[in-house]
Amino acid sequence: MIQPRFITFEGIDGSGKSTQARRLADYLRAQGADVILTREPGGSPGAEEIRQLLLTGDTDRWSAETEILLFTAARRDHLEKTILPALADDKTVVSDRFADSTRVYQGATRGDLRAKVDALHSLMIGREPDLTFIIDMDPATALQRGLARKSGEDRFEDFGLPFQETLRHGFLALAHADPARCVLIDGNRTMDQIASDVAAHL
Ligand code: TMP
């Protein structure tokens, strides 16, 4: 089996995917792999600047359409400056979110914008991860956890519980639509149980 080298974690806000991305990076490093752990929006200096614009302020600061453009701009910079150079150097890339987040958060929450998301993705990104872990979790528990962090980057948590429930269904639909790439992980367990489940898939 070929070892996947571009691995992403996806899920609703507060699903624990950042912790799992970090734990997988640590696990792979312990196996001797050269790993970079990165995130979206962000992962390069320019994309981190765009992150601030997207995650702070009122829920109506940007329309879903404008968000598609900003997230894709950030992703393009992340890809050019961080992901592609690392892969070319034979490193393993573990990213906390990638294009699936745009498919769900922008493509399937405030109207059906999926065709626009897909068009821009094929025009400007054109790259999929080798493997994606989708951490599935109860939205009410996840939202509580996300808001308790008081990170100051709560713009999407502020859309409320029905929004998180819509997101959950969007991620489940993605997992079912692309089973060759996406692995659905039950996030309603301890961090250790989830981490060993993730590692077992590799
Ligand atoms: P996180 O660092 O907690 O994952 O926060 C990133 C937020 O940005 C999260 O609420 C999901 C949202 N997001 C999108 O709406 N679209 C995207 O394409 C990405 C990468 C993130």
mmCIF file of C-alpha atoms and ligand atoms in Angstrom:
data_model
loop_
_atom_site.group_PDB
_atom_site.id
_atom_site.type_symbol
_atom_site.label_atom_id
_atom_site.label_comp_id
_atom_site.label_asym_id
_atom_site.label_seq_id
_atom_site.Cartn_x
_atom_site.Cartn_y
_atom_site.Cartn_z
ATOM 1 C CA MET A 1 0.000 0.000 0.000
ATOM 2 C CA ILE A 2 1.263 3.500 -0.850
ATOM 3 C CA GLN A 3 1.539 5.699 2.246
ATOM 4 C CA PRO A 4 -0.730 8.773 1.925
ATOM 5 C CA ARG A 5 1.325 11.970 2.060
ATOM 6 C CA PHE A 6 -1.345 14.667 1.969
ATOM 7 C CA ILE A 7 -3.779 14.019 4.820
ATOM 8 C CA THR A 8 -6.582 16.314 5.963
ATOM 9 C CA PHE A 9 -8.930 16.486 8.943
ATOM 10 C CA GLU A 10 -12.436 17.872 8.614
ATOM 11 C CA GLY A 11 -15.473 18.308 10.829
ATOM 12 C CA ILE A 12 -17.795 20.793 12.479
ATOM 13 C CA ASP A 13 -16.537 23.459 14.905
ATOM 14 C CA GLY A 14 -15.388 21.914 18.204
ATOM 15 C CA SER A 15 -15.255 18.365 16.782
ATOM 16 C CA GLY A 16 -11.718 17.805 18.084
ATOM 17 C CA LYS A 17 -10.119 17.559 14.631
ATOM 18 C CA SER A 18 -7.261 19.972 15.485
ATOM 19 C CA THR A 19 -6.220 17.761 18.403
ATOM 20 C CA GLN A 20 -6.431 14.685 16.184
ATOM 21 C CA ALA A 21 -4.400 16.352 13.407
ATOM 22 C CA ARG A 22 -1.682 17.156 15.955
ATOM 23 C CA ARG A 23 -1.751 13.652 17.369
ATOM 24 C CA LEU A 24 -1.468 12.063 13.941
ATOM 25 C CA ALA A 25 1.464 14.340 13.067
ATOM 26 C CA ASP A 26 3.201 13.264 16.320
ATOM 27 C CA TYR A 27 2.452 9.598 15.602
ATOM 28 C CA LEU A 28 3.866 9.788 12.067
ATOM 29 C CA ARG A 29 6.982 11.637 13.292
ATOM 30 C CA ALA A 30 7.524 8.874 15.844
ATOM 31 C CA GLN A 31 7.468 6.435 12.901
ATOM 32 C CA GLY A 32 10.256 8.459 11.287
ATOM 33 C CA ALA A 33 8.227 10.496 8.784
ATOM 34 C CA ASP A 34 9.118 14.118 7.995
ATOM 35 C CA VAL A 35 5.791 15.822 8.723
ATOM 36 C CA ILE A 36 4.467 19.343 8.522
ATOM 37 C CA LEU A 37 1.303 20.174 10.442
ATOM 38 C CA THR A 38 -0.648 23.020 8.913
ATOM 39 C CA ARG A 39 -4.161 24.487 8.911
ATOM 40 C CA GLU A 40 -6.819 26.332 6.961
ATOM 41 C CA PRO A 41 -7.692 29.070 6.647
ATOM 42 C CA GLY A 42 -4.001 29.886 7.084
ATOM 43 C CA GLY A 43 -0.837 27.839 6.829
ATOM 44 C CA SER A 44 1.180 30.542 5.057
ATOM 45 C CA PRO A 45 1.782 34.173 6.100
ATOM 46 C CA GLY A 46 -0.622 35.589 3.482
ATOM 47 C CA ALA A 47 -3.334 33.045 4.213
ATOM 48 C CA GLU A 48 -3.044 33.708 7.971
ATOM 49 C CA GLU A 49 -3.830 37.387 7.218
ATOM 50 C CA ILE A 50 -6.925 36.341 5.264
ATOM 51 C CA ARG A 51 -7.867 34.072 8.226
ATOM 52 C CA GLN A 52 -8.283 37.117 10.460
ATOM 53 C CA LEU A 53 -10.690 38.696 7.966
ATOM 54 C CA LEU A 54 -12.792 35.555 7.740
ATOM 55 C CA LEU A 55 -13.051 34.401 11.349
ATOM 56 C CA THR A 56 -13.644 37.647 13.208
ATOM 57 C CA GLY A 57 -16.525 40.097 13.134
ATOM 58 C CA ASP A 58 -20.260 39.763 12.651
ATOM 59 C CA THR A 59 -21.858 36.752 10.987
ATOM 60 C CA ASP A 60 -23.072 39.011 8.144
ATOM 61 C CA ARG A 61 -19.640 40.552 7.564
ATOM 62 C CA TRP A 62 -19.285 38.497 4.344
ATOM 63 C CA SER A 63 -21.832 36.722 2.175
ATOM 64 C CA ALA A 64 -21.264 33.022 1.466
ATOM 65 C CA GLU A 65 -20.235 33.985 -2.082
ATOM 66 C CA THR A 66 -17.545 36.405 -0.861
ATOM 67 C CA GLU A 67 -16.352 33.772 1.610
ATOM 68 C CA ILE A 68 -15.859 31.311 -1.268
ATOM 69 C CA LEU A 69 -13.512 33.803 -2.913
ATOM 70 C CA LEU A 70 -11.590 34.605 0.287
ATOM 71 C CA PHE A 71 -11.191 30.966 1.395
ATOM 72 C CA THR A 72 -10.073 29.997 -2.097
ATOM 73 C CA ALA A 73 -7.555 32.863 -2.196
ATOM 74 C CA ALA A 74 -6.165 31.747 1.158
ATOM 75 C CA ARG A 75 -6.049 28.119 -0.044
ATOM 76 C CA ARG A 76 -4.197 29.025 -3.229
ATOM 77 C CA ASP A 77 -1.505 30.814 -1.214
ATOM 78 C CA HIS A 78 -1.300 27.922 1.279
ATOM 79 C CA LEU A 79 -0.933 25.460 -1.599
ATOM 80 C CA GLU A 80 1.733 27.488 -3.432
ATOM 81 C CA LYS A 81 3.812 28.477 -0.414
ATOM 82 C CA THR A 82 3.451 25.553 1.987
ATOM 83 C CA ILE A 83 1.744 22.378 0.750
ATOM 84 C CA LEU A 84 3.246 21.848 -2.712
ATOM 85 C CA PRO A 85 6.841 22.688 -1.659
ATOM 86 C CA ALA A 86 6.570 20.255 1.286
ATOM 87 C CA LEU A 87 5.214 17.452 -0.914
ATOM 88 C CA ALA A 88 7.973 18.127 -3.467
ATOM 89 C CA ASP A 89 10.467 17.694 -0.595
ATOM 90 C CA ASP A 90 8.988 14.253 0.181
ATOM 91 C CA LYS A 91 7.386 15.481 3.391
ATOM 92 C CA THR A 92 4.030 14.343 4.706
ATOM 93 C CA VAL A 93 1.474 17.156 5.029
ATOM 94 C CA VAL A 94 -1.233 16.971 7.704
ATOM 95 C CA SER A 95 -3.730 19.813 7.336
ATOM 96 C CA ASP A 96 -6.433 20.842 9.781
ATOM 97 C CA ARG A 97 -9.150 21.549 7.125
ATOM 98 C CA PHE A 98 -8.881 21.971 3.356
ATOM 99 C CA ALA A 99 -11.325 22.216 0.427
ATOM 100 C CA ASP A 100 -14.041 20.009 1.979
ATOM 101 C CA SER A 101 -14.682 22.795 4.491
ATOM 102 C CA THR A 102 -15.543 25.202 1.655
ATOM 103 C CA ARG A 103 -17.757 22.545 0.029
ATOM 104 C CA VAL A 104 -19.751 22.289 3.247
ATOM 105 C CA TYR A 105 -19.518 25.672 5.068
ATOM 106 C CA GLN A 106 -19.956 27.796 1.949
ATOM 107 C CA GLY A 107 -21.477 25.284 -0.477
ATOM 108 C CA ALA A 108 -24.283 23.804 1.598
ATOM 109 C CA THR A 109 -25.394 26.132 4.405
ATOM 110 C CA ARG A 110 -26.741 29.364 2.974
ATOM 111 C CA GLY A 111 -28.279 28.151 -0.257
ATOM 112 C CA ASP A 112 -26.901 25.597 -2.675
ATOM 113 C CA LEU A 113 -23.614 27.145 -3.815
ATOM 114 C CA ARG A 114 -21.818 23.868 -4.384
ATOM 115 C CA ALA A 115 -21.501 24.343 -8.173
ATOM 116 C CA LYS A 116 -19.745 27.693 -7.640
ATOM 117 C CA VAL A 117 -17.420 26.161 -5.022
ATOM 118 C CA ASP A 118 -16.563 23.290 -7.373
ATOM 119 C CA ALA A 119 -15.966 25.583 -10.358
ATOM 120 C CA LEU A 120 -13.553 27.787 -8.415
ATOM 121 C CA HIS A 121 -11.829 24.756 -6.896
ATOM 122 C CA SER A 122 -11.109 23.194 -10.285
ATOM 123 C CA LEU A 123 -9.979 26.534 -11.708
ATOM 124 C CA MET A 124 -7.698 27.632 -8.854
ATOM 125 C CA ILE A 125 -6.836 24.636 -6.631
ATOM 126 C CA GLY A 126 -7.256 21.398 -8.603
ATOM 127 C CA ARG A 127 -5.813 19.225 -5.880
ATOM 128 C CA GLU A 128 -7.378 16.744 -3.453
ATOM 129 C CA PRO A 129 -5.818 15.182 -0.358
ATOM 130 C CA ASP A 130 -4.780 11.514 -0.538
ATOM 131 C CA LEU A 131 -6.774 10.803 2.613
ATOM 132 C CA THR A 132 -9.339 12.750 4.645
ATOM 133 C CA PHE A 133 -10.537 11.978 8.169
ATOM 134 C CA ILE A 134 -13.985 13.412 8.866
ATOM 135 C CA ILE A 135 -14.561 13.594 12.609
ATOM 136 C CA ASP A 136 -18.287 13.215 13.202
ATOM 137 C CA MET A 137 -19.681 14.548 16.451
ATOM 138 C CA ASP A 138 -22.866 15.598 18.203
ATOM 139 C CA PRO A 139 -23.283 19.276 17.154
ATOM 140 C CA ALA A 140 -24.588 20.533 20.526
ATOM 141 C CA THR A 141 -21.596 19.129 22.440
ATOM 142 C CA ALA A 142 -19.165 20.298 19.779
ATOM 143 C CA LEU A 143 -20.595 23.834 19.716
ATOM 144 C CA GLN A 144 -20.366 24.107 23.509
ATOM 145 C CA ARG A 145 -16.738 23.017 23.331
ATOM 146 C CA GLY A 146 -15.954 25.406 20.471
ATOM 147 C CA LEU A 147 -17.488 28.438 22.201
ATOM 148 C CA ALA A 148 -15.882 27.573 25.564
ATOM 149 C CA ARG A 149 -12.471 28.161 23.991
ATOM 150 C CA LYS A 150 -13.189 31.889 23.616
ATOM 151 C CA SER A 151 -10.656 32.003 20.800
ATOM 152 C CA GLY A 152 -11.961 35.292 19.409
ATOM 153 C CA GLU A 153 -12.374 33.471 16.067
ATOM 154 C CA ASP A 154 -16.009 32.514 16.570
ATOM 155 C CA ARG A 155 -17.685 33.940 13.498
ATOM 156 C CA PHE A 156 -18.927 30.535 12.313
ATOM 157 C CA GLU A 157 -19.856 29.285 15.808
ATOM 158 C CA ASP A 158 -21.983 32.443 16.109
ATOM 159 C CA PHE A 159 -24.292 31.197 13.337
ATOM 160 C CA GLY A 160 -25.702 28.854 16.031
ATOM 161 C CA LEU A 161 -26.747 25.228 16.489
ATOM 162 C CA PRO A 162 -28.989 24.765 13.385
ATOM 163 C CA PHE A 163 -26.015 25.892 11.256
ATOM 164 C CA GLN A 164 -23.771 23.285 12.929
ATOM 165 C CA GLU A 165 -26.431 20.609 12.351
ATOM 166 C CA THR A 166 -26.555 21.500 8.652
ATOM 167 C CA LEU A 167 -22.749 21.300 8.556
ATOM 168 C CA ARG A 168 -22.793 17.856 10.129
ATOM 169 C CA HIS A 169 -25.144 16.556 7.429
ATOM 170 C CA GLY A 170 -22.965 18.166 4.769
ATOM 171 C CA PHE A 171 -19.849 16.372 6.050
ATOM 172 C CA LEU A 172 -21.694 13.039 6.298
ATOM 173 C CA ALA A 173 -22.861 13.450 2.684
ATOM 174 C CA LEU A 174 -19.279 14.151 1.569
ATOM 175 C CA ALA A 175 -18.000 11.050 3.361
ATOM 176 C CA HIS A 176 -20.620 8.901 1.645
ATOM 177 C CA ALA A 177 -19.996 10.492 -1.756
ATOM 178 C CA ASP A 178 -16.223 9.855 -1.718
ATOM 179 C CA PRO A 179 -15.507 6.720 0.343
ATOM 180 C CA ALA A 180 -12.198 6.095 -1.457
ATOM 181 C CA ARG A 181 -10.736 9.266 0.063
ATOM 182 C CA CYS A 182 -12.839 10.009 3.153
ATOM 183 C CA VAL A 183 -12.852 8.008 6.380
ATOM 184 C CA LEU A 184 -15.641 8.788 8.828
ATOM 185 C CA ILE A 185 -14.487 8.720 12.448
ATOM 186 C CA ASP A 186 -16.828 8.678 15.464
ATOM 187 C CA GLY A 187 -15.737 11.713 17.482
ATOM 188 C CA ASN A 188 -18.057 11.022 20.445
ATOM 189 C CA ARG A 189 -15.307 9.097 22.250
ATOM 190 C CA THR A 190 -12.161 9.843 24.250
ATOM 191 C CA MET A 191 -9.261 11.558 22.487
ATOM 192 C CA ASP A 192 -7.138 8.408 22.900
ATOM 193 C CA GLN A 193 -9.780 6.134 21.375
ATOM 194 C CA ILE A 194 -10.198 8.468 18.394
ATOM 195 C CA ALA A 195 -6.427 8.825 17.896
ATOM 196 C CA SER A 196 -5.895 5.050 17.836
ATOM 197 C CA ASP A 197 -8.789 4.658 15.396
ATOM 198 C CA VAL A 198 -7.174 7.265 13.103
ATOM 199 C CA ALA A 199 -3.733 5.618 13.353
ATOM 200 C CA ALA A 200 -5.275 2.190 12.633
ATOM 201 C CA HIS A 201 -6.525 3.486 9.269
ATOM 202 C CA LEU A 202 -2.942 4.178 8.205
HETATM 203 P P1 TMP B 1 -10.985 26.310 13.038
HETATM 204 O O1 TMP B 1 -9.605 26.812 13.087
HETATM 205 O O2 TMP B 1 -11.647 26.251 14.357
HETATM 206 O O3 TMP B 1 -11.162 25.086 12.246
HETATM 207 O O4 TMP B 1 -11.800 27.507 12.338
HETATM 208 C C1 TMP B 1 -11.890 27.724 11.001
HETATM 209 C C2 TMP B 1 -13.303 28.185 10.725
HETATM 210 O O5 TMP B 1 -13.414 28.542 9.343
HETATM 211 C C3 TMP B 1 -14.332 27.123 10.988
HETATM 212 O O6 TMP B 1 -15.463 27.714 11.594
HETATM 213 C C4 TMP B 1 -14.682 26.632 9.612
HETATM 214 C C5 TMP B 1 -14.450 27.824 8.735
HETATM 215 N N1 TMP B 1 -14.057 27.490 7.357
HETATM 216 C C6 TMP B 1 -14.958 27.701 6.326
HETATM 217 O O7 TMP B 1 -16.061 28.191 6.563
HETATM 218 N N2 TMP B 1 -14.572 27.407 5.055
HETATM 219 C C7 TMP B 1 -13.339 26.901 4.752
HETATM 220 O O8 TMP B 1 -13.035 26.646 3.580
HETATM 221 C C8 TMP B 1 -12.410 26.680 5.843
HETATM 222 C C9 TMP B 1 -11.047 26.131 5.549
HETATM 223 C C10 TMP B 1 -12.819 26.984 7.124
#
